[in-house]
mmCIF file of C-alpha atoms in Angstrom:
data_model
loop_
_atom_site.group_PDB
_atom_site.id
_atom_site.type_symbol
_atom_site.label_atom_id
_atom_site.label_comp_id
_atom_site.label_asym_id
_atom_site.label_seq_id
_atom_site.Cartn_x
_atom_site.Cartn_y
_atom_site.Cartn_z
ATOM 1 C CA MET A 1 75.159 112.199 5.171
ATOM 2 C CA SER A 2 72.436 109.806 4.125
ATOM 3 C CA ARG A 3 69.533 108.770 6.239
ATOM 4 C CA THR A 4 68.296 105.223 6.374
ATOM 5 C CA PRO A 5 64.526 104.968 6.595
ATOM 6 C CA THR A 6 63.281 102.797 9.419
ATOM 7 C CA VAL A 7 60.019 101.018 9.943
ATOM 8 C CA MET A 8 58.679 100.557 13.458
ATOM 9 C CA ALA A 9 57.471 97.138 14.467
ATOM 10 C CA LYS A 10 53.785 96.882 15.303
ATOM 11 C CA ASP A 11 54.347 95.853 18.905
ATOM 12 C CA GLN A 12 55.280 98.368 21.595
ATOM 13 C CA SER A 13 58.859 97.143 22.076
ATOM 14 C CA ARG A 14 60.320 99.949 19.900
ATOM 15 C CA VAL A 15 62.271 97.545 17.716
ATOM 16 C CA THR A 16 63.323 99.100 14.428
ATOM 17 C CA HIS A 17 64.048 97.376 11.159
ATOM 18 C CA THR A 18 66.088 99.015 8.457
ATOM 19 C CA ALA A 19 64.244 99.059 5.165
ATOM 20 C CA THR A 20 66.136 97.937 2.084
ATOM 21 C CA ALA A 21 67.098 100.658 -0.339
ATOM 22 C CA ALA A 22 65.425 100.814 -3.719
ATOM 23 C CA PRO A 23 67.497 99.168 -6.452
ATOM 24 C CA ARG A 24 69.810 101.356 -8.508
ATOM 25 C CA PRO A 25 70.080 100.904 -12.270
ATOM 26 C CA ASP A 26 73.481 99.206 -11.896
ATOM 27 C CA ASP A 27 72.046 96.428 -9.683
ATOM 28 C CA SER A 28 71.388 93.073 -11.297
ATOM 29 C CA ARG A 29 67.905 92.076 -12.400
ATOM 30 C CA SER A 30 67.835 89.231 -9.921
ATOM 31 C CA ARG A 31 68.560 91.639 -7.057
ATOM 32 C CA ALA A 32 65.777 93.926 -8.268
ATOM 33 C CA MET A 33 63.334 91.034 -8.367
ATOM 34 C CA SER A 34 64.302 89.913 -4.871
ATOM 35 C CA VAL A 35 63.819 93.467 -3.578
ATOM 36 C CA ALA A 36 60.368 93.531 -5.184
ATOM 37 C CA GLN A 37 59.386 90.251 -3.537
ATOM 38 C CA GLU A 38 60.881 91.387 -0.190
ATOM 39 C CA ARG A 39 58.727 94.502 -0.417
ATOM 40 C CA LEU A 40 55.604 92.402 -0.838
ATOM 41 C CA ASN A 41 56.614 90.076 2.002
ATOM 42 C CA HIS A 42 57.419 93.009 4.311
ATOM 43 C CA GLU A 43 53.972 94.488 3.786
ATOM 44 C CA GLY A 44 52.355 91.201 4.780
ATOM 45 C CA LEU A 45 51.387 90.546 1.183
ATOM 46 C CA ALA A 46 53.392 87.387 0.630
ATOM 47 C CA GLU A 47 50.455 85.945 -1.300
ATOM 48 C CA VAL A 48 51.001 88.612 -3.987
ATOM 49 C CA ARG A 49 53.563 86.864 -6.140
ATOM 50 C CA LEU A 50 55.261 88.222 -9.194
ATOM 51 C CA PRO A 51 53.239 86.465 -11.911
ATOM 52 C CA VAL A 52 54.862 84.585 -14.772
ATOM 53 C CA PRO A 53 53.402 85.289 -18.218
ATOM 54 C CA ASP A 54 52.118 82.414 -20.331
ATOM 55 C CA PRO A 55 54.870 80.803 -22.501
ATOM 56 C CA ARG A 56 53.034 81.849 -25.677
ATOM 57 C CA GLN A 57 53.025 85.423 -24.418
ATOM 58 C CA ILE A 58 56.749 85.216 -23.654
ATOM 59 C CA TYR A 59 57.452 84.439 -27.321
ATOM 60 C CA ASP A 60 55.358 87.443 -28.382
ATOM 61 C CA LEU A 61 57.041 89.653 -25.781
ATOM 62 C CA ARG A 62 60.473 88.738 -27.113
ATOM 63 C CA ARG A 63 59.389 89.755 -30.608
ATOM 64 C CA ILE A 64 58.044 93.024 -29.196
ATOM 65 C CA ALA A 65 61.275 93.705 -27.283
ATOM 66 C CA ALA A 66 63.283 93.297 -30.472
ATOM 67 C CA ARG A 67 60.947 95.586 -32.416
ATOM 68 C CA TYR A 68 61.066 98.687 -30.198
ATOM 69 C CA ASP A 69 63.972 100.926 -29.189
ATOM 70 C CA LEU A 70 63.158 102.681 -25.930
ATOM 71 C CA ARG A 71 65.840 105.363 -26.345
ATOM 72 C CA SER A 72 64.062 106.900 -29.311
ATOM 73 C CA MET A 73 60.491 105.820 -28.583
ATOM 74 C CA SER A 74 57.943 108.531 -29.337
ATOM 75 C CA GLY A 75 54.425 108.842 -27.986
ATOM 76 C CA THR A 76 53.047 107.161 -31.093
ATOM 77 C CA ASP A 77 55.458 104.265 -30.611
ATOM 78 C CA ALA A 78 54.351 103.947 -26.974
ATOM 79 C CA VAL A 79 50.741 103.639 -28.137
ATOM 80 C CA ARG A 80 51.786 101.010 -30.701
ATOM 81 C CA LEU A 81 53.643 99.121 -27.970
ATOM 82 C CA ALA A 82 50.522 99.166 -25.792
ATOM 83 C CA SER A 83 48.452 97.983 -28.757
ATOM 84 C CA ASP A 84 50.883 95.111 -29.396
ATOM 85 C CA LEU A 85 50.693 94.098 -25.736
ATOM 86 C CA VAL A 86 46.888 94.058 -25.878
ATOM 87 C CA ALA A 87 47.088 91.946 -29.044
ATOM 88 C CA CYS A 88 49.272 89.476 -27.075
ATOM 89 C CA GLY A 89 46.487 89.074 -24.533
ATOM 90 C CA PHE A 90 47.441 91.545 -21.806
ATOM 91 C CA GLU A 91 44.908 93.826 -20.160
ATOM 92 C CA GLU A 92 44.646 97.295 -21.689
ATOM 93 C CA ALA A 93 45.225 98.917 -18.285
ATOM 94 C CA ASP A 94 48.438 96.914 -17.832
ATOM 95 C CA ALA A 95 49.672 97.786 -21.313
ATOM 96 C CA LEU A 96 49.112 101.484 -20.705
ATOM 97 C CA ALA A 97 50.656 101.305 -17.226
ATOM 98 C CA LEU A 98 53.766 99.700 -18.700
ATOM 99 C CA THR A 99 54.212 102.539 -21.202
ATOM 100 C CA LEU A 100 53.430 105.351 -18.751
ATOM 101 C CA PRO A 101 57.085 105.985 -17.748
ATOM 102 C CA ILE A 102 58.024 106.298 -21.424
ATOM 103 C CA SER A 103 55.239 108.800 -22.061
ATOM 104 C CA SER A 104 56.206 110.689 -18.895
ATOM 105 C CA ARG A 105 59.818 110.873 -20.059
ATOM 106 C CA ASN A 106 58.763 112.274 -23.429
ATOM 107 C CA LEU A 107 56.424 114.831 -21.875
ATOM 108 C CA MET A 108 58.985 115.990 -19.312
ATOM 109 C CA SER A 109 61.635 116.415 -22.007
ATOM 110 C CA LYS A 110 59.251 118.556 -24.064
ATOM 111 C CA MET A 111 58.663 120.708 -20.985
ATOM 112 C CA GLY A 112 62.415 121.095 -20.519
ATOM 113 C CA LYS A 113 62.565 119.095 -17.286
ATOM 114 C CA VAL A 114 64.764 116.258 -18.470
ATOM 115 C CA ALA A 115 66.468 115.933 -15.067
ATOM 116 C CA ARG A 116 63.156 115.027 -13.403
ATOM 117 C CA ALA A 117 62.021 112.625 -16.116
ATOM 118 C CA PRO A 118 62.371 108.852 -15.697
ATOM 119 C CA ARG A 119 65.634 107.759 -17.291
ATOM 120 C CA ILE A 120 64.493 104.914 -19.499
ATOM 121 C CA GLU A 121 66.885 103.850 -22.213
ATOM 122 C CA SER A 122 66.423 100.074 -22.156
ATOM 123 C CA TRP A 123 63.929 97.425 -21.120
ATOM 124 C CA THR A 124 66.011 96.834 -17.995
ATOM 125 C CA ASP A 125 65.618 100.510 -17.053
ATOM 126 C CA LEU A 126 61.866 100.140 -17.497
ATOM 127 C CA MET A 127 61.833 97.054 -15.283
ATOM 128 C CA LEU A 128 63.867 98.817 -12.587
ATOM 129 C CA HIS A 129 61.474 101.770 -12.744
ATOM 130 C CA HIS A 130 58.511 99.476 -12.064
ATOM 131 C CA VAL A 131 60.445 97.663 -9.302
ATOM 132 C CA GLN A 132 61.095 101.028 -7.651
ATOM 133 C CA GLN A 133 57.405 101.889 -7.956
ATOM 134 C CA LEU A 134 56.520 98.613 -6.251
ATOM 135 C CA HIS A 135 59.196 99.150 -3.618
ATOM 136 C CA GLY A 136 57.942 102.663 -2.884
ATOM 137 C CA ALA A 137 54.241 101.801 -2.769
ATOM 138 C CA ARG A 138 52.978 102.761 0.652
ATOM 139 C CA GLY A 139 49.404 102.526 1.777
ATOM 140 C CA VAL A 140 48.089 101.519 -1.622
ATOM 141 C CA ASP A 141 45.291 99.058 -2.116
ATOM 142 C CA ARG A 142 45.705 95.439 -3.101
ATOM 143 C CA LYS A 143 44.671 95.986 -6.724
ATOM 144 C CA ARG A 144 47.451 98.532 -7.233
ATOM 145 C CA LEU A 145 50.047 96.182 -5.701
ATOM 146 C CA ASP A 146 48.836 93.386 -7.982
ATOM 147 C CA GLN A 147 49.157 95.662 -11.001
ATOM 148 C CA LEU A 148 52.647 96.771 -9.959
ATOM 149 C CA ALA A 149 53.662 93.121 -9.562
ATOM 150 C CA ARG A 150 52.338 92.394 -13.069
ATOM 151 C CA MET A 151 54.306 95.367 -14.456
ATOM 152 C CA VAL A 152 57.503 94.072 -12.855
ATOM 153 C CA ALA A 153 56.966 90.565 -14.268
ATOM 154 C CA LEU A 154 56.074 91.853 -17.728
ATOM 155 C CA SER A 155 59.023 94.222 -17.919
ATOM 156 C CA GLU A 156 61.335 91.478 -16.612
ATOM 157 C CA VAL A 157 60.478 89.274 -19.613
ATOM 158 C CA LEU A 158 61.128 92.214 -21.940
ATOM 159 C CA ALA A 159 64.463 92.930 -20.208
ATOM 160 C CA GLU A 160 65.505 89.274 -20.532
ATOM 161 C CA ALA A 161 64.674 89.352 -24.234
ATOM 162 C CA GLU A 162 66.846 92.441 -24.595
ATOM 163 C CA GLN A 163 69.769 90.664 -22.910
ATOM 164 C CA GLU A 164 69.471 87.683 -25.282
ATOM 165 C CA GLU A 165 69.906 89.837 -28.388
#
């Protein structure tokens, strides 16, 4: 039996709204993006939009997506990926935040806890991971939500580049 989380309305009328479930890896990218934007709208943060990278950065991101294989990415490769993102003009904090799930996966596998590690085998998996992080963000400050929105947008461009190959 599964439970559906509910969110109480702010007024006293005891109206409940069913929250949308976090996207599963088999959902389409467009569904994941709509869930991310719904999450922002639901929290009253409609002004936080998923940003679109500069067209020059999109070209660089497509080159980066073709260069790296996430299935076999080591910690050194994750650092190189972050360095390439910084060279493209992204903030260092954003570049490191994008590679954090990959580093976590590698660390958890070395500790023998593969079942608890993020399952990231493609750029789409990485995007869905960041969408789920955005969807699950509760009570976080505005800066964190902005960063999560940037991670979703950045990983979406990388996932699209992967699909074009």
